[in-house]
Coordinates of C-alpha atoms (C1' of nucleotides) in Angstrom, one line a residue:
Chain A
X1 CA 2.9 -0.7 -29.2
X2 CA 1.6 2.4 -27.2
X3 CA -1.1 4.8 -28.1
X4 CA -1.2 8.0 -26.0
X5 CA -2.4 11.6 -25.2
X6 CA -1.6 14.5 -23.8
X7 CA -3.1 18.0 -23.3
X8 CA 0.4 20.4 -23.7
X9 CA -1.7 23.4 -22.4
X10 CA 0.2 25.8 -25.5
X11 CA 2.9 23.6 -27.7
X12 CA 4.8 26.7 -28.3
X13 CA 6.2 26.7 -24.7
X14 CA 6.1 22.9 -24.4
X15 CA 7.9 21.9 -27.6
X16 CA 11.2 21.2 -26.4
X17 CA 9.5 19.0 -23.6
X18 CA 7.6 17.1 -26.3
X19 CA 11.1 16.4 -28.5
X20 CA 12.4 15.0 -24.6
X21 CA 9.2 13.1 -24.1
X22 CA 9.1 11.0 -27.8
X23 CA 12.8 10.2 -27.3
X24 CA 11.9 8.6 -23.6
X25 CA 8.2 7.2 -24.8
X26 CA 8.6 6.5 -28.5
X27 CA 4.9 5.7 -29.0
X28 CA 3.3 4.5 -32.3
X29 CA 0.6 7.5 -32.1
X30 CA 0.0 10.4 -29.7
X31 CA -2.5 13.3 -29.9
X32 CA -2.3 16.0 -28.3
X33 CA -4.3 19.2 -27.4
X34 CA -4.2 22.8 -26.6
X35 CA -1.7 23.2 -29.3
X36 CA -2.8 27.1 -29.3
X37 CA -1.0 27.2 -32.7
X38 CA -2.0 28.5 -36.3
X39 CA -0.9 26.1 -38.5
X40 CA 1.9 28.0 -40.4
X41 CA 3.5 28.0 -36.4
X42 CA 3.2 24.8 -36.2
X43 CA 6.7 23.1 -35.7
X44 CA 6.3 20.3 -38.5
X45 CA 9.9 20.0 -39.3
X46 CA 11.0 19.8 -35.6
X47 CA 8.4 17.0 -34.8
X48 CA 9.4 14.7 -38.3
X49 CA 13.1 15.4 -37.3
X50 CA 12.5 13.5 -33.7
X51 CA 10.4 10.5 -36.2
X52 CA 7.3 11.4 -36.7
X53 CA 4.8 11.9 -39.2
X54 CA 2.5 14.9 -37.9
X55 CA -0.8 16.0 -39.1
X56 CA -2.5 19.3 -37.1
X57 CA -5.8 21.9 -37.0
X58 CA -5.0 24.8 -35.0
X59 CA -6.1 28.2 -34.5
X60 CA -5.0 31.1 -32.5
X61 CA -4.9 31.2 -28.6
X62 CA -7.0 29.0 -27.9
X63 CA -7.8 25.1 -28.6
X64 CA -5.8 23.1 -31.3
X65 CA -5.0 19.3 -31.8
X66 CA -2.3 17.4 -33.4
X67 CA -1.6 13.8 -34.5
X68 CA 1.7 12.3 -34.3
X69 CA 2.4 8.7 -36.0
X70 CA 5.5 6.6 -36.6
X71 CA 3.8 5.9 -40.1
X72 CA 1.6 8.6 -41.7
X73 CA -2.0 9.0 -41.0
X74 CA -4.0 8.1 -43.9
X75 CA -8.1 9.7 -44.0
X76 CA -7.3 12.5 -42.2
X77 CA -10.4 14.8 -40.5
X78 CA -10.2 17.9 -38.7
X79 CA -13.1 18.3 -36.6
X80 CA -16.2 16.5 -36.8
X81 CA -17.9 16.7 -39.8
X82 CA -21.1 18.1 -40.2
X83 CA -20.8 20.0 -36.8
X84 CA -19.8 23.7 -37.7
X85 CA -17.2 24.5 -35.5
X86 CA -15.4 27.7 -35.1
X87 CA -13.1 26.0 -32.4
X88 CA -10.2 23.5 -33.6
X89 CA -10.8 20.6 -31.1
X90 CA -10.9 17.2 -33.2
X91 CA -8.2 15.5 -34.9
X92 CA -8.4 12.3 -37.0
X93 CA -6.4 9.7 -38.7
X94 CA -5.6 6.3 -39.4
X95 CA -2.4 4.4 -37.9
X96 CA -1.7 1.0 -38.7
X97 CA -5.3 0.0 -39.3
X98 CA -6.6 1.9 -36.2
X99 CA -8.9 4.6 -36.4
X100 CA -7.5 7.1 -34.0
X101 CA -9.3 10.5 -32.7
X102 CA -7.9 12.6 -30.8
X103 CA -10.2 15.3 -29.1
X104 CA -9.9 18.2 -26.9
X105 CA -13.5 18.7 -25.5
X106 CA -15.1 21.8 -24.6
X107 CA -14.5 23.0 -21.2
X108 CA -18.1 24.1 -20.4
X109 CA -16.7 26.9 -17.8
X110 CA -20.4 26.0 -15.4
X111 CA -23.4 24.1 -15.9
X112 CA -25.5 26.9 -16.5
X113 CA -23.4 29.0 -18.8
X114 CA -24.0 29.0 -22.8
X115 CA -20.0 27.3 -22.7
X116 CA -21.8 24.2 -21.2
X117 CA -24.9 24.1 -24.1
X118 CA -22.0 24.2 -26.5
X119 CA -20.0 21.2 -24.8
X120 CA -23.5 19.4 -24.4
X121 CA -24.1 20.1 -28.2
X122 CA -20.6 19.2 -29.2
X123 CA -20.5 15.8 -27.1
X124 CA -24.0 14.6 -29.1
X125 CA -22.4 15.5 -32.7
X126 CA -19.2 14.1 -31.4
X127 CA -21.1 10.6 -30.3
X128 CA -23.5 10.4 -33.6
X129 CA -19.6 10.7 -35.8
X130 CA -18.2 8.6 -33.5
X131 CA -21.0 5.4 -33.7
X132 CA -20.2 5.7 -37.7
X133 CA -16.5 5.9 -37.8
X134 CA -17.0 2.7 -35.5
X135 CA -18.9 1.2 -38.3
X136 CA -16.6 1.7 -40.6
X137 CA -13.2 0.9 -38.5
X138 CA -13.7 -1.7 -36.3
X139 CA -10.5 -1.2 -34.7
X140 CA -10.5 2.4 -33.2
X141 CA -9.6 4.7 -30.4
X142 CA -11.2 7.8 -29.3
X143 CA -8.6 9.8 -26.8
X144 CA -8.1 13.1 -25.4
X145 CA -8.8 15.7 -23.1
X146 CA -12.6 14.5 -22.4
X147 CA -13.0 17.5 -19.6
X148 CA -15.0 14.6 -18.1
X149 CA -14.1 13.4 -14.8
X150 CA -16.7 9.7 -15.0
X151 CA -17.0 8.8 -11.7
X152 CA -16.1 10.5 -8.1
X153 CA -13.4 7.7 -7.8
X154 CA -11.9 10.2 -10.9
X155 CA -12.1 13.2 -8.3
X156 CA -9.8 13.9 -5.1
X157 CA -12.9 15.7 -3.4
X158 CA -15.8 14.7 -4.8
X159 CA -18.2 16.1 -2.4
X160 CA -16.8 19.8 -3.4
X161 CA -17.4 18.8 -7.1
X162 CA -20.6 17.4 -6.6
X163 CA -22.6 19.3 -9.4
X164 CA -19.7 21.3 -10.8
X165 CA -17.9 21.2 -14.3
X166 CA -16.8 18.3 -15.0
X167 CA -19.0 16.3 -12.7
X168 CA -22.5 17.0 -13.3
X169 CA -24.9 14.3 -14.3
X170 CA -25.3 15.7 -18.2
X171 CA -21.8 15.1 -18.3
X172 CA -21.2 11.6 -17.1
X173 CA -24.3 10.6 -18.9
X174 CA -22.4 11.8 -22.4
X175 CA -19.2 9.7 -21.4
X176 CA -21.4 6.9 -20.6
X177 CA -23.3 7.1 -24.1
X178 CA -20.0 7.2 -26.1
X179 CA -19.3 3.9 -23.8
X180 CA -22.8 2.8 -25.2
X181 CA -21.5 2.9 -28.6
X182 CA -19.0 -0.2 -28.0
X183 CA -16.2 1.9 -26.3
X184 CA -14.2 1.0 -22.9
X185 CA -12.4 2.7 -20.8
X186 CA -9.2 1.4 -21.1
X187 CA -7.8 3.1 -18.0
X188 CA -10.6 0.6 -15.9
X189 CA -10.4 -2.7 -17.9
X190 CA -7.4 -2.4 -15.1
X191 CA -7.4 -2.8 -11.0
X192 CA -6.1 0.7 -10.5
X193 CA -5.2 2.2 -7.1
X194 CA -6.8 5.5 -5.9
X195 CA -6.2 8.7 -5.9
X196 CA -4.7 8.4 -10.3
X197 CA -5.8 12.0 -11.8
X198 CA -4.7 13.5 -14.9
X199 CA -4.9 16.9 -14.6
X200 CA -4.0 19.2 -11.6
X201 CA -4.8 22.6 -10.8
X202 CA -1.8 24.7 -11.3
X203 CA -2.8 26.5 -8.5
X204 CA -3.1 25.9 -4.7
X205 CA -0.3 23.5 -4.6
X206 CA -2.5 21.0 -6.0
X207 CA 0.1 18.8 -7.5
X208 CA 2.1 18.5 -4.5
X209 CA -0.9 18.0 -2.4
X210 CA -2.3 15.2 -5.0
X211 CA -5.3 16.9 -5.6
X212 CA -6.7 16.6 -9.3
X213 CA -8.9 15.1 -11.5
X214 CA -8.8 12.2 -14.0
X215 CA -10.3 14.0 -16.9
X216 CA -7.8 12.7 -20.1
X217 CA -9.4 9.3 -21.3
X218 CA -8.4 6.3 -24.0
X219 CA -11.4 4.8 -24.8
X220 CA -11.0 1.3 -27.3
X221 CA -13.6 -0.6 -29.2
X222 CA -14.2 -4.1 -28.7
X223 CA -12.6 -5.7 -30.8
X224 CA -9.0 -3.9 -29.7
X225 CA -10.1 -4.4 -25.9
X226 CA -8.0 -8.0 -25.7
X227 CA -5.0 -6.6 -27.0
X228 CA -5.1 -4.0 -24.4
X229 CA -2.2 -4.6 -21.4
X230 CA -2.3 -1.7 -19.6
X231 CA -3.0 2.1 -19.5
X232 CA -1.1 4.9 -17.6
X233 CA -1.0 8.2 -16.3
X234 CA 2.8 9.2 -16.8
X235 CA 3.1 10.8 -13.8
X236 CA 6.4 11.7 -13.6
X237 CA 6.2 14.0 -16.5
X238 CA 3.6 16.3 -14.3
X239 CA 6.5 17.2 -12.2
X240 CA 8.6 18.8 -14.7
X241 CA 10.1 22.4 -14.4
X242 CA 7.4 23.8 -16.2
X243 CA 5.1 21.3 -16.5
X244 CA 1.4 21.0 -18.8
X245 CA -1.2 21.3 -16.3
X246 CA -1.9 18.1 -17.2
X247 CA 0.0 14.5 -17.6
X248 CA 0.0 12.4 -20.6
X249 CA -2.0 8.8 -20.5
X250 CA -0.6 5.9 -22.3
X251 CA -2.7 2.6 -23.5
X252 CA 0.0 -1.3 -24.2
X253 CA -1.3 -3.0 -27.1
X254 CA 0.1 -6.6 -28.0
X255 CA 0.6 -5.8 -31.5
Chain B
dA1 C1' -4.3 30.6 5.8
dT2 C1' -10.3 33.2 3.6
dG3 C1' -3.5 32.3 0.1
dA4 C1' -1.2 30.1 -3.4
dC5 C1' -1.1 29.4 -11.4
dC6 C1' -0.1 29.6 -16.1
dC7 C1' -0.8 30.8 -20.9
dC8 C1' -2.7 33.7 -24.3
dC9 C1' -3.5 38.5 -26.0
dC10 C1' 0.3 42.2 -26.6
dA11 C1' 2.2 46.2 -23.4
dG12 C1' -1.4 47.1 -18.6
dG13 C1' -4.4 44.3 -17.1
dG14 C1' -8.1 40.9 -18.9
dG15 C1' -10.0 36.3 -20.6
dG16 C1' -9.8 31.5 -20.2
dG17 C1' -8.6 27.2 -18.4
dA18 C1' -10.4 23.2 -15.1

DNA sequence: ATGACCCCCCAGGGGGGA
């Protein structure tokens, strides 16, 4: 079975991609993020009529995550709890015995701006909910739009990011703690050729010119990491006619 | 080439994304 994820970058103008997407990848879960939907807009009926169960935590312009299952999610959370959050970006739900959270995580805009002590903030609630919904599900996956890029190798120019969003130390040392909590990266349990990004700038040709960053993560715990075959950037779908900014990533279980 | 986008708001430009 395949788990995936995928930033939609507003659901309203990518629904009709989505419907194509499921009926070419019919995964058992996906999440997805930047939804940018209220939940009364939310297009329930159109998502159960392609198969799915669909649970959701939107707001207006801004943010919103969804989880779609081919069974129905059972302990559902929106956003993490005990964090006060004005901003939709957590989605939770259990899928055949795996705990699976989706997240869309703060942007941070730059390292010195009060966007990045929110992310900062966000990333240590997300971690201390995250090491006790591992304790209590074994079996979990935490996936999303981690606005992380790990490692330069996750970076076409990593000398022009050096320091920037998305690259600076704090950062990296946040993905590495949720590692620390008994997560991999599924997308590196894998030889993987270079240059595989997630996300490219709509601007500056950036997509054509392969320049992007791999920022949209599947992290596993342990004890899913040997069913684990592979784990994907679907590529292809980048190049669409009006295409996310973003590609989705799938992760191959055996089960 | 010192460029180049897209989506939201909601009606002319501005905020945000990454």
């Amino acid at each position: 079975m395949q788990l995936a994820t995928w930033n939609v970058n507003s659901l309203g103008v990518r629904l009709p991609q989505l419907l194509d997407w499921l009926k070419a990848h019919p995964v058992e879960a996906l999440v997805l993020q930047e939804t940018k939907l209220t939940d009364d807009k939310f297009p329930q009926a159109e998502i159960e009529a392609a198969g799915y169960h669909v649970v959701f935590h939107g707001q207006k312009t801004y943010n919103g995550v969804a989880l779609l299952s081919r069974s129905p999610a059972t302990d559902v959370v929106r956003n993490i709890p005990g964090f006060a959050d004005q901003q939709a970006r957590v989605i939770a739900g259990t899928v055949n015995g795996i705990r699976v959270i989706g997240g869309y995580f703060p942007n941070g805009q730059a390292p010195d701006s009060d966007k990045f002590v929110y992310k900062m903030g966000w990333l240590t609630a997300l971690r201390e909910w995250v090491r006790g919904q591992l304790a209590a599900h074994p079996e979990l996956v935490l996936m999303g739009d981690y606005n992380i890029a790990p490692d330069d190798r996750d970076v076409y120019d990593p000398v022009a990011w050096a320091g920037q969003i998305h690259c600076t130390d704090e950062e990296r040392t946040h993905f590495q703690q949720l590692l620390g909590l008994g997560l991999s990266d599924a997308f590196r349990l894998f030889d993987q050729p270079p240059k595989i990004w997630s996300w490219w700038d709509y601007r500056n040709l950036a997509f054509r010119k392969n320049q992007g960053l791999r920022i949209d993560h599947i992290l596993v715990s342990q004890a899913l990491v040997p069913s684990v075959q592979s784990c994907e950037v679907d590529k292809p779908t980048r190049k669409n006619e009006r295409p996310s900014d973003h590609a989705p990533v799938l992760v191959t279980l055996s089960r």
